[in-house]
PDB file of C-alpha atoms in Angstrom:
ATOM      1  CA  ASP A   1      -3.035  -8.732  -4.111  1.00  0.00           C
ATOM      2  CA  GLN A   2      -1.769  -5.860  -1.974  1.00  0.00           C
ATOM      3  CA  GLN A   3       2.004  -6.250  -1.691  1.00  0.00           C
ATOM      4  CA  VAL A   4       2.488  -3.385   0.564  1.00  0.00           C
ATOM      5  CA  LYS A   5       0.039  -2.811   3.433  1.00  0.00           C
ATOM      6  CA  GLN A   6      -0.755  -0.040   5.877  1.00  0.00           C
ATOM      7  CA  ASN A   7      -3.355  -1.437   7.997  1.00  0.00           C
ATOM      8  CA  SER A   8      -4.230   1.696  10.030  1.00  0.00           C
ATOM      9  CA  PRO A   9      -6.213   4.161   7.844  1.00  0.00           C
ATOM     10  CA  SER A  10      -5.734   6.856  10.339  1.00  0.00           C
ATOM     11  CA  LEU A  11      -3.841   7.844  13.607  1.00  0.00           C
ATOM     12  CA  SER A  12      -4.299  10.753  16.135  1.00  0.00           C
ATOM     13  CA  VAL A  13      -1.219  11.766  18.280  1.00  0.00           C
ATOM     14  CA  GLN A  14      -0.871  14.572  20.804  1.00  0.00           C
ATOM     15  CA  GLU A  15       1.706  17.289  19.777  1.00  0.00           C
ATOM     16  CA  GLY A  16       5.179  16.527  21.326  1.00  0.00           C
ATOM     17  CA  ARG A  17       4.527  12.691  21.529  1.00  0.00           C
ATOM     18  CA  ILE A  18       5.834  10.044  19.261  1.00  0.00           C
ATOM     19  CA  SER A  19       3.895   9.026  16.139  1.00  0.00           C
ATOM     20  CA  ILE A  20       4.453   5.447  14.967  1.00  0.00           C
ATOM     21  CA  LEU A  21       3.178   4.457  11.516  1.00  0.00           C
ATOM     22  CA  ASN A  22       3.529   0.682  10.484  1.00  0.00           C
ATOM     23  CA  CYS A  23       3.726  -0.939   7.090  1.00  0.00           C
ATOM     24  CA  ASP A  24       3.879  -4.655   6.177  1.00  0.00           C
ATOM     25  CA  TYR A  25       4.998  -6.280   2.878  1.00  0.00           C
ATOM     26  CA  THR A  26       4.622  -9.568   1.294  1.00  0.00           C
ATOM     27  CA  ASN A  27       7.144  -9.436  -1.643  1.00  0.00           C
ATOM     28  CA  SER A  28      10.513 -10.878  -0.525  1.00  0.00           C
ATOM     29  CA  MET A  29      12.244  -9.294  -3.475  1.00  0.00           C
ATOM     30  CA  PHE A  30      11.660  -5.822  -2.142  1.00  0.00           C
ATOM     31  CA  ASP A  31      15.162  -4.404  -1.265  1.00  0.00           C
ATOM     32  CA  TYR A  32      14.391  -0.806  -0.739  1.00  0.00           C
ATOM     33  CA  PHE A  33      11.663   0.927   1.369  1.00  0.00           C
ATOM     34  CA  LEU A  34      10.583   4.454   1.486  1.00  0.00           C
ATOM     35  CA  TRP A  35       8.106   6.774   3.157  1.00  0.00           C
ATOM     36  CA  TYR A  36       6.288   9.577   1.332  1.00  0.00           C
ATOM     37  CA  LYS A  37       4.231  12.480   2.907  1.00  0.00           C
ATOM     38  CA  LYS A  38       1.284  13.950   1.091  1.00  0.00           C
ATOM     39  CA  TYR A  39      -0.642  17.093   2.029  1.00  0.00           C
ATOM     40  CA  PRO A  40      -4.119  17.671   0.372  1.00  0.00           C
ATOM     41  CA  ALA A  41      -4.119  18.983  -3.165  1.00  0.00           C
ATOM     42  CA  GLU A  42      -0.356  18.304  -3.401  1.00  0.00           C
ATOM     43  CA  GLY A  43       1.727  15.569  -4.743  1.00  0.00           C
ATOM     44  CA  PRO A  44       3.591  13.128  -2.354  1.00  0.00           C
ATOM     45  CA  THR A  45       7.043  14.183  -1.253  1.00  0.00           C
ATOM     46  CA  PHE A  46       9.744  11.901  -0.380  1.00  0.00           C
ATOM     47  CA  LEU A  47      10.506  11.706   3.365  1.00  0.00           C
ATOM     48  CA  ILE A  48      13.007   8.965   4.421  1.00  0.00           C
ATOM     49  CA  SER A  49      14.211   5.620   2.976  1.00  0.00           C
ATOM     50  CA  ILE A  50      16.003   2.502   4.155  1.00  0.00           C
ATOM     51  CA  SER A  51      17.835  -0.102   2.158  1.00  0.00           C
ATOM     52  CA  SER A  52      17.271  -3.841   3.176  1.00  0.00           C
ATOM     53  CA  ILE A  53      20.863  -4.150   4.232  1.00  0.00           C
ATOM     54  CA  LYS A  54      20.076  -1.822   7.129  1.00  0.00           C
ATOM     55  CA  ASP A  55      17.629  -2.064  10.001  1.00  0.00           C
ATOM     56  CA  LYS A  56      17.404   1.540  10.950  1.00  0.00           C
ATOM     57  CA  ASN A  57      17.787   5.126   9.316  1.00  0.00           C
ATOM     58  CA  GLU A  58      17.456   8.307  11.030  1.00  0.00           C
ATOM     59  CA  ASP A  59      16.822  11.902   9.587  1.00  0.00           C
ATOM     60  CA  GLY A  60      16.281  14.587  12.164  1.00  0.00           C
ATOM     61  CA  ARG A  61      12.833  13.781  13.928  1.00  0.00           C
ATOM     62  CA  PHE A  62      12.094  10.866  11.514  1.00  0.00           C
ATOM     63  CA  THR A  63      13.477   7.227  11.961  1.00  0.00           C
ATOM     64  CA  VAL A  64      12.482   4.147   9.771  1.00  0.00           C
ATOM     65  CA  PHE A  65      13.037   0.748  11.144  1.00  0.00           C
ATOM     66  CA  LEU A  66      13.178  -2.383   9.132  1.00  0.00           C
ATOM     67  CA  ASN A  67      12.461  -5.957  10.324  1.00  0.00           C
ATOM     68  CA  LYS A  68      13.105  -8.142   7.391  1.00  0.00           C
ATOM     69  CA  SER A  69      12.170 -11.292   9.177  1.00  0.00           C
ATOM     70  CA  ALA A  70       8.796  -9.959   9.941  1.00  0.00           C
ATOM     71  CA  LYS A  71       8.486  -8.104   6.621  1.00  0.00           C
ATOM     72  CA  HIS A  72       7.730  -5.035   8.696  1.00  0.00           C
ATOM     73  CA  LEU A  73       8.866  -1.430   8.738  1.00  0.00           C
ATOM     74  CA  SER A  74       7.870   1.461  10.773  1.00  0.00           C
ATOM     75  CA  LEU A  75       8.184   5.334  10.816  1.00  0.00           C
ATOM     76  CA  HIS A  76       8.833   7.120  14.058  1.00  0.00           C
ATOM     77  CA  ILE A  77       8.305  10.883  14.384  1.00  0.00           C
ATOM     78  CA  VAL A  78       9.533  12.385  17.495  1.00  0.00           C
ATOM     79  CA  PRO A  79       8.401  14.936  18.624  1.00  0.00           C
ATOM     80  CA  SER A  80       5.331  15.073  16.577  1.00  0.00           C
ATOM     81  CA  GLN A  81       4.394  18.671  15.520  1.00  0.00           C
ATOM     82  CA  PRO A  82       1.200  20.036  13.894  1.00  0.00           C
ATOM     83  CA  GLY A  83       2.849  20.456  10.457  1.00  0.00           C
ATOM     84  CA  ASP A  84       3.290  16.594  10.499  1.00  0.00           C
ATOM     85  CA  SER A  85      -0.550  16.211   9.921  1.00  0.00           C
ATOM     86  CA  ALA A  86      -0.736  14.646   6.606  1.00  0.00           C
ATOM     87  CA  VAL A  87      -1.143  11.245   4.677  1.00  0.00           C
ATOM     88  CA  TYR A  88       1.897   8.975   4.827  1.00  0.00           C
ATOM     89  CA  PHE A  89       2.609   6.299   2.350  1.00  0.00           C
ATOM     90  CA  CYS A  90       4.950   3.439   2.578  1.00  0.00           C
ATOM     91  CA  ALA A  91       6.554   2.283  -0.639  1.00  0.00           C
ATOM     92  CA  ALA A  92       8.813  -0.431  -1.702  1.00  0.00           C
ATOM     93  CA  SER A  93      11.078  -1.264  -4.573  1.00  0.00           C
ATOM     94  CA  ALA A  94      12.368  -4.435  -6.049  1.00  0.00           C
ATOM     95  CA  GLY A  95      14.971  -2.704  -8.331  1.00  0.00           C
ATOM     96  CA  GLY A  96      14.776  -2.383 -12.136  1.00  0.00           C
ATOM     97  CA  VAL A  97      16.676  -2.097 -15.316  1.00  0.00           C
ATOM     98  CA  PHE A  98      18.379   1.062 -14.295  1.00  0.00           C
ATOM     99  CA  GLY A  99      17.773   1.076 -10.470  1.00  0.00           C
ATOM    100  CA  ASN A 100      14.983   1.190  -8.045  1.00  0.00           C
ATOM    101  CA  GLU A 101      12.543   3.150 -10.222  1.00  0.00           C
ATOM    102  CA  LYS A 102       9.409   1.116  -9.778  1.00  0.00           C
ATOM    103  CA  LEU A 103       7.538   1.858  -6.664  1.00  0.00           C
ATOM    104  CA  THR A 104       4.707  -0.209  -5.065  1.00  0.00           C
ATOM    105  CA  PHE A 105       2.713   1.949  -2.570  1.00  0.00           C
ATOM    106  CA  GLY A 106       0.633   1.122   0.386  1.00  0.00           C
ATOM    107  CA  THR A 107      -2.776   2.585   0.851  1.00  0.00           C
ATOM    108  CA  GLY A 108      -1.637   5.312   3.306  1.00  0.00           C
ATOM    109  CA  THR A 109      -2.157   6.330   6.851  1.00  0.00           C
ATOM    110  CA  ARG A 110      -3.754   9.746   7.725  1.00  0.00           C
ATOM    111  CA  LEU A 111      -1.843  11.226  10.583  1.00  0.00           C
ATOM    112  CA  THR A 112      -3.502  13.908  12.737  1.00  0.00           C
ATOM    113  CA  ILE A 113      -1.443  15.785  15.216  1.00  0.00           C
ATOM    114  CA  ILE A 114      -3.599  17.208  17.978  1.00  0.00           C
ATOM    115  CA  PRO A 115      -2.366  20.550  19.566  1.00  0.00           C
TER     116      PRO A 115
ATOM    117  CA  ASN B   1      13.401  25.209 -11.200  1.00  0.00           C
ATOM    118  CA  ALA B   2       9.684  24.585 -11.576  1.00  0.00           C
ATOM    119  CA  GLY B   3      10.105  20.805 -10.844  1.00  0.00           C
ATOM    120  CA  VAL B   4       7.399  18.582 -12.147  1.00  0.00           C
ATOM    121  CA  THR B   5       4.445  20.347 -13.695  1.00  0.00           C
ATOM    122  CA  GLN B   6       1.121  18.955 -14.767  1.00  0.00           C
ATOM    123  CA  THR B   7      -1.814  20.263 -16.727  1.00  0.00           C
ATOM    124  CA  PRO B   8      -4.711  20.695 -16.481  1.00  0.00           C
ATOM    125  CA  LYS B   9      -5.307  20.637 -12.624  1.00  0.00           C
ATOM    126  CA  PHE B  10      -9.068  19.488 -13.161  1.00  0.00           C
ATOM    127  CA  GLN B  11     -10.806  17.961 -16.084  1.00  0.00           C
ATOM    128  CA  VAL B  12     -14.320  16.620 -16.655  1.00  0.00           C
ATOM    129  CA  LEU B  13     -14.845  14.227 -19.579  1.00  0.00           C
ATOM    130  CA  LYS B  14     -17.788  12.436 -20.878  1.00  0.00           C
ATOM    131  CA  THR B  15     -17.529   8.652 -21.502  1.00  0.00           C
ATOM    132  CA  GLY B  16     -15.769   7.963 -24.763  1.00  0.00           C
ATOM    133  CA  GLN B  17     -13.988  11.284 -25.114  1.00  0.00           C
ATOM    134  CA  SER B  18     -10.165  11.326 -25.445  1.00  0.00           C
ATOM    135  CA  MET B  19      -7.609  13.624 -23.752  1.00  0.00           C
ATOM    136  CA  THR B  20      -4.004  13.886 -22.962  1.00  0.00           C
ATOM    137  CA  LEU B  21      -2.609  14.851 -19.537  1.00  0.00           C
ATOM    138  CA  GLN B  22       0.515  16.778 -19.799  1.00  0.00           C
ATOM    139  CA  CYS B  23       3.616  16.311 -17.560  1.00  0.00           C
ATOM    140  CA  ALA B  24       6.917  18.143 -17.834  1.00  0.00           C
ATOM    141  CA  GLN B  25      10.079  18.228 -15.546  1.00  0.00           C
ATOM    142  CA  ASP B  26      12.946  20.686 -15.791  1.00  0.00           C
ATOM    143  CA  MET B  27      15.545  18.515 -13.624  1.00  0.00           C
ATOM    144  CA  ASN B  28      16.893  16.585 -16.514  1.00  0.00           C
ATOM    145  CA  HIS B  29      15.637  13.401 -14.779  1.00  0.00           C
ATOM    146  CA  GLU B  30      15.828  10.235 -16.901  1.00  0.00           C
ATOM    147  CA  TYR B  31      12.954   8.418 -15.121  1.00  0.00           C
ATOM    148  CA  MET B  32       9.386   9.567 -15.268  1.00  0.00           C
ATOM    149  CA  SER B  33       6.170   7.728 -14.287  1.00  0.00           C
ATOM    150  CA  TRP B  34       2.344   8.202 -14.104  1.00  0.00           C
ATOM    151  CA  TYR B  35       0.348   6.948 -11.178  1.00  0.00           C
ATOM    152  CA  ARG B  36      -3.198   6.956 -10.184  1.00  0.00           C
ATOM    153  CA  GLN B  37      -4.489   7.539  -6.662  1.00  0.00           C
ATOM    154  CA  ASP B  38      -7.989   6.030  -5.732  1.00  0.00           C
ATOM    155  CA  PRO B  39      -9.636   5.942  -2.401  1.00  0.00           C
ATOM    156  CA  GLY B  40      -8.351   2.942  -0.431  1.00  0.00           C
ATOM    157  CA  MET B  41      -6.040   1.895  -3.186  1.00  0.00           C
ATOM    158  CA  GLY B  42      -2.877   3.970  -2.608  1.00  0.00           C
ATOM    159  CA  LEU B  43      -0.804   5.054  -5.532  1.00  0.00           C
ATOM    160  CA  ARG B  44      -0.750   2.666  -8.494  1.00  0.00           C
ATOM    161  CA  LEU B  45       1.731   2.616 -11.326  1.00  0.00           C
ATOM    162  CA  ILE B  46       0.237   3.106 -14.760  1.00  0.00           C
ATOM    163  CA  HIS B  47       3.196   3.507 -17.103  1.00  0.00           C
ATOM    164  CA  TYR B  48       6.810   4.636 -16.820  1.00  0.00           C
ATOM    165  CA  SER B  49       9.823   5.576 -19.000  1.00  0.00           C
ATOM    166  CA  VAL B  50      13.583   5.167 -18.207  1.00  0.00           C
ATOM    167  CA  GLY B  51      14.739   7.596 -20.859  1.00  0.00           C
ATOM    168  CA  ALA B  52      13.577   9.220 -24.226  1.00  0.00           C
ATOM    169  CA  GLY B  53      12.097   6.711 -26.482  1.00  0.00           C
ATOM    170  CA  ILE B  54      11.749   3.958 -23.833  1.00  0.00           C
ATOM    171  CA  THR B  55       8.403   3.300 -22.087  1.00  0.00           C
ATOM    172  CA  ASP B  56       6.909   0.310 -20.235  1.00  0.00           C
ATOM    173  CA  GLN B  57       3.700  -0.746 -18.540  1.00  0.00           C
ATOM    174  CA  GLY B  58       3.234  -0.601 -14.770  1.00  0.00           C
ATOM    175  CA  GLU B  59       0.470  -2.169 -12.769  1.00  0.00           C
ATOM    176  CA  VAL B  60      -2.709  -0.782 -14.300  1.00  0.00           C
ATOM    177  CA  PRO B  61      -1.911   0.166 -17.914  1.00  0.00           C
ATOM    178  CA  ASN B  62      -5.130  -0.630 -19.586  1.00  0.00           C
ATOM    179  CA  GLY B  63      -6.843   2.257 -21.291  1.00  0.00           C
ATOM    180  CA  TYR B  64      -3.754   4.486 -21.162  1.00  0.00           C
ATOM    181  CA  ASN B  65      -1.013   5.339 -23.778  1.00  0.00           C
ATOM    182  CA  VAL B  66       2.253   7.065 -23.237  1.00  0.00           C
ATOM    183  CA  SER B  67       5.196   8.180 -25.322  1.00  0.00           C
ATOM    184  CA  ARG B  68       8.485   9.784 -24.409  1.00  0.00           C
ATOM    185  CA  SER B  69       9.902  11.875 -27.348  1.00  0.00           C
ATOM    186  CA  THR B  70      12.024  14.152 -25.051  1.00  0.00           C
ATOM    187  CA  THR B  71      13.538  13.964 -21.733  1.00  0.00           C
ATOM    188  CA  GLU B  72      11.329  16.719 -20.293  1.00  0.00           C
ATOM    189  CA  ASP B  73       7.907  15.588 -21.273  1.00  0.00           C
ATOM    190  CA  PHE B  74       5.823  12.419 -20.696  1.00  0.00           C
ATOM    191  CA  PRO B  75       2.238  12.883 -21.644  1.00  0.00           C
ATOM    192  CA  LEU B  76      -0.358  10.357 -20.656  1.00  0.00           C
ATOM    193  CA  ARG B  77      -3.240   9.648 -23.208  1.00  0.00           C
ATOM    194  CA  LEU B  78      -6.736   8.403 -22.523  1.00  0.00           C
ATOM    195  CA  LEU B  79      -8.092   7.164 -25.971  1.00  0.00           C
ATOM    196  CA  SER B  80     -11.663   6.473 -24.791  1.00  0.00           C
ATOM    197  CA  ALA B  81     -12.333   7.626 -21.319  1.00  0.00           C
ATOM    198  CA  ALA B  82     -14.440   5.383 -18.982  1.00  0.00           C
ATOM    199  CA  PRO B  83     -16.060   6.263 -15.701  1.00  0.00           C
ATOM    200  CA  SER B  84     -13.489   3.735 -14.023  1.00  0.00           C
ATOM    201  CA  GLN B  85     -10.801   6.266 -14.965  1.00  0.00           C
ATOM    202  CA  THR B  86     -12.176   8.799 -12.560  1.00  0.00           C
ATOM    203  CA  SER B  87      -9.110   9.413 -10.275  1.00  0.00           C
ATOM    204  CA  VAL B  88      -6.280  11.644  -9.423  1.00  0.00           C
ATOM    205  CA  TYR B  89      -3.352  11.297 -11.504  1.00  0.00           C
ATOM    206  CA  PHE B  90       0.272  12.109 -10.602  1.00  0.00           C
ATOM    207  CA  CYS B  91       3.275  12.285 -12.656  1.00  0.00           C
ATOM    208  CA  ALA B  92       6.767  11.754 -11.048  1.00  0.00           C
ATOM    209  CA  SER B  93      10.325  11.881 -12.118  1.00  0.00           C
ATOM    210  CA  SER B  94      13.670  11.045 -10.770  1.00  0.00           C
ATOM    211  CA  LEU B  95      17.300  10.319 -11.500  1.00  0.00           C
ATOM    212  CA  SER B  96      18.033   6.683 -12.719  1.00  0.00           C
ATOM    213  CA  GLY B  97      20.281   4.376 -10.739  1.00  0.00           C
ATOM    214  CA  SER B  98      20.571   4.417  -6.979  1.00  0.00           C
ATOM    215  CA  GLN B  99      18.741   7.620  -6.725  1.00  0.00           C
ATOM    216  CA  ALA B 100      15.766   6.528  -8.824  1.00  0.00           C
ATOM    217  CA  HIS B 101      13.556   5.818  -5.715  1.00  0.00           C
ATOM    218  CA  GLU B 102      13.550   9.403  -4.623  1.00  0.00           C
ATOM    219  CA  GLN B 103      10.912  10.486  -6.969  1.00  0.00           C
ATOM    220  CA  TYR B 104       9.568  13.958  -7.271  1.00  0.00           C
ATOM    221  CA  PHE B 105       5.856  14.309  -7.792  1.00  0.00           C
ATOM    222  CA  GLY B 106       3.725  16.727  -9.667  1.00  0.00           C
ATOM    223  CA  PRO B 107       0.570  18.336  -7.955  1.00  0.00           C
ATOM    224  CA  GLY B 108      -1.794  16.198  -9.694  1.00  0.00           C
ATOM    225  CA  THR B 109      -4.698  16.150 -12.167  1.00  0.00           C
ATOM    226  CA  ARG B 110      -8.095  15.431 -10.907  1.00  0.00           C
ATOM    227  CA  LEU B 111     -10.028  13.780 -13.546  1.00  0.00           C
ATOM    228  CA  THR B 112     -13.798  13.002 -13.511  1.00  0.00           C
ATOM    229  CA  VAL B 113     -15.448  10.823 -16.283  1.00  0.00           C
ATOM    230  CA  THR B 114     -19.332  11.039 -16.406  1.00  0.00           C
TER     231      THR B 114
END
């Protein structure tokens, strides 16, 4: 049972255009959502997050949107740059004993930025 | 700071062998965890720890043991390796509480079981 789904395994975008990565979830208990970025042969790195009490969070070129009624979130990257080429994982948390420590990850979307 | 370090980077085991994947962090993080990444499966939580002496199971704990005797170290033990444990293993750490979701990952250990 995949609680966090990324239905697009890959996405190609022209440099300078907008990249939109999508993620759907099924568990209504999730209250925190994150995006991680992963380069080959490296561990994932935290990119941006959003709490369920918000519907938008921005950090520079990266914006995450949350639609709780649709159980859907998206990551927008504007403008896309060649260094953004990586695998992007959506993750969600339902809280824990000490906080939001247990993460459930999606399967990832490989983003390729075309120069 | 070295961050989260993992050793070894690569390992080949025969079925039935045992080994320990090492993980250490120098950021004084309370929370540490182990994930495995398989093609088409994303990252799945194996075991986690919210502090020294406290561990718990994640989504896929079978075949793995952990212990947390110090804040810095969180080794993952495979007692009897099986081909199904061929995977890339990532260790992660974070502060507890509201910052626990911003997890810092190590570079990974690629394990092949033949």
